[in-house]
Amino acid sequence: MYEQVQAKLTKTEQAARGHKKKAARLDEIEAAQQTDTEKAARRAETAEKQLAAFRRKAVEAEIRAAATGWADPSDAPRYLDDRDRYLGEDGEIDTAAIAADLAAVLLARPHLARDREQSGPRRPAPDPSQGQRQSGPASLDVQIADAEKRGNWMAAIALKNQRLAEQAAQQR
C-alpha cells in the first residue's frame, strides 16, 4: 500500500510540474498578445502602486523627523492616523500640519514627551573597571621597597637592575 501511495504521489508531482510549465508558457503567450496600450496600462498601474508606497514612507519619515520633543520619535506615526491629509494636491508634504498634530498629541499624552532635564542623547554611566586608572603603576622605588619588605630578594635585585638600566639610558 505504501508503494502505491508513493507512486501516486510521484505521478501527481510530475503532473504539477508539467502544469506549472504550461501556466508559465500561457502567461508568456498572453503577455505577447497584449497590445501596447495594455502593456502601458499595466506599467502605469505598477508605477502608481510604487508611488503610493513611496509617499507613505515619506510621510512617515517626516512624522518621525518632526517628533523632536518625543521620548521615542519612532512612536509618533502610531498616533497620527490619516496620513493622506498631510499630502497636498501637488504631492508636497505639509510639515506644519504634522508638527501641529504632533504637538496636540503631546499635550494630550505628556508621558510620550522627552524629559525636560534630558537634553540630547542619553550618555551611559561610566564603568570604573574600564579605562585608565587614577593611580598608575607603582614607581620602581616603591616596587623595590615592597619586594624587600616581603623578603623577595630576587624581585628586588631584578627591579634594581631595571632602575640602573633606565638611569644608564638617560645619561646617554
XYZ file of C-alpha atoms in Angstrom:
172
model
C 0.000 0.000 0.000
C 2.896 2.347 0.796
C 4.363 1.789 -2.646
C 1.009 2.588 -4.293
C 0.696 5.876 -2.393
C 4.310 6.718 -3.196
C 3.729 6.037 -6.901
C 0.594 8.218 -6.938
C 2.468 10.975 -5.152
C 5.313 10.856 -7.667
C 2.859 10.865 -10.565
C 0.980 13.847 -9.055
C 4.224 15.779 -8.508
C 5.238 15.222 -12.132
C 1.808 16.386 -13.321
C 2.080 19.508 -11.112
C 5.490 20.349 -12.610
C 4.034 19.965 -16.091
C 1.062 22.195 -15.229
C 3.389 24.812 -13.787
C 5.395 24.886 -17.013
C 2.200 25.138 -19.066
C 0.914 28.008 -16.892
C 4.180 29.893 -17.343
C 4.008 29.356 -21.102
C 0.391 30.584 -21.139
C 1.432 33.733 -19.262
C 4.160 34.333 -21.852
C 1.672 33.904 -24.704
C -0.815 36.291 -23.065
C 1.925 38.857 -22.479
C 2.997 38.604 -26.111
C -0.576 39.074 -27.327
C -1.185 42.182 -25.230
C -1.425 45.410 -27.090
C 0.904 48.277 -26.386
C -1.943 50.051 -24.624
C -2.499 47.136 -22.238
C 1.242 46.910 -21.519
C 1.404 50.638 -20.829
C -1.655 50.403 -18.561
C -0.052 47.588 -16.566
C 3.214 49.547 -16.219
C 1.264 52.651 -15.148
C -0.658 50.652 -12.549
C 2.588 49.266 -11.137
C 4.150 52.727 -11.076
C 1.119 54.152 -9.224
C 1.372 51.443 -6.566
C 5.079 52.167 -6.104
C 4.438 55.912 -5.914
C 1.770 55.435 -3.245
C 4.168 53.286 -1.199
C 6.952 55.886 -1.522
C 4.599 58.683 -0.467
C 3.500 56.694 2.588
C 7.128 56.137 3.565
C 7.972 59.812 3.000
C 5.105 60.974 5.209
C 6.139 58.567 7.979
C 9.719 59.794 7.722
C 8.547 63.412 8.004
C 6.458 62.481 11.047
C 9.459 60.880 12.758
C 11.655 63.856 11.847
C 9.128 66.317 13.281
C 8.833 64.375 16.562
C 11.801 66.136 18.178
C 10.119 66.566 21.562
C 9.158 62.908 21.822
C 10.995 60.437 24.033
C 10.955 57.956 21.146
C 10.316 59.592 17.729
C 9.571 56.202 16.156
C 6.323 56.115 18.219
C 4.947 59.259 16.570
C 3.500 57.665 13.367
C 1.292 55.408 15.514
C -0.622 58.393 16.856
C -1.380 60.082 13.506
C -3.953 58.053 11.605
C -4.975 59.889 8.427
C -1.634 60.334 6.680
C -3.214 61.274 3.345
C -4.256 64.648 4.745
C -0.592 65.639 5.042
C -0.128 65.291 1.259
C -1.002 68.317 -0.833
C -2.519 68.287 -4.324
C 0.957 68.728 -5.799
C 2.382 65.836 -3.736
C 4.170 68.094 -1.232
C 4.115 67.092 2.429
C 2.605 69.625 4.841
C 5.186 69.604 7.644
C 3.442 72.416 9.533
C 0.289 70.300 9.882
C 2.374 67.339 11.032
C 4.137 69.464 13.665
C 0.816 70.891 14.904
C -0.775 67.440 15.185
C 2.251 66.019 16.989
C 2.178 68.914 19.463
C -1.530 68.230 20.088
C -0.782 64.566 20.754
C 1.956 65.514 23.231
C -0.456 67.831 25.054
C -2.971 65.008 25.352
C -0.339 62.386 26.257
C 2.515 64.090 28.153
C 4.081 60.740 29.082
C 5.281 60.461 25.458
C 7.384 63.631 25.737
C 11.120 63.677 26.344
C 12.131 64.538 29.917
C 12.855 68.222 30.419
C 16.220 67.639 32.118
C 17.331 65.251 29.407
C 18.841 67.360 26.672
C 20.451 65.463 23.864
C 21.224 61.782 23.688
C 21.454 59.781 26.891
C 25.000 59.028 27.991
C 25.820 55.714 29.615
C 27.095 55.631 33.159
C 30.880 55.287 33.362
C 32.270 51.864 34.092
C 35.175 52.148 36.535
C 36.500 48.741 35.520
C 37.398 50.134 32.086
C 39.883 52.736 31.016
C 42.815 54.414 32.689
C 43.141 54.203 36.460
C 43.689 57.168 38.742
C 46.761 55.571 40.226
C 49.196 54.349 37.627
C 51.740 51.592 38.129
C 53.884 51.988 41.214
C 57.309 53.509 40.681
C 60.379 51.282 40.710
C 61.419 52.577 44.145
C 58.027 51.616 45.611
C 58.170 48.206 43.926
C 61.700 47.614 45.252
C 60.683 48.577 48.786
C 57.637 46.301 48.584
C 59.731 43.363 47.313
C 62.313 43.855 50.106
C 59.546 44.125 52.706
C 58.119 40.781 51.544
C 61.579 39.226 51.530
C 61.544 38.606 47.774
C 65.227 39.403 47.151
C 65.238 38.080 43.561
C 62.490 40.510 42.530
C 64.198 43.342 44.410
C 67.506 42.703 42.613
C 65.755 42.477 39.213
C 63.962 45.776 39.853
C 67.207 47.459 40.945
C 68.884 46.259 37.741
C 65.984 47.664 35.737
C 66.360 51.038 37.516
C 70.102 51.063 36.765
C 69.431 50.300 33.087
C 66.964 53.194 32.882
C 69.457 55.565 34.537
C 72.187 54.494 32.092
C 69.844 55.041 29.154
C 69.023 58.558 30.391
C 72.705 59.501 30.699
C 73.424 58.653 27.047
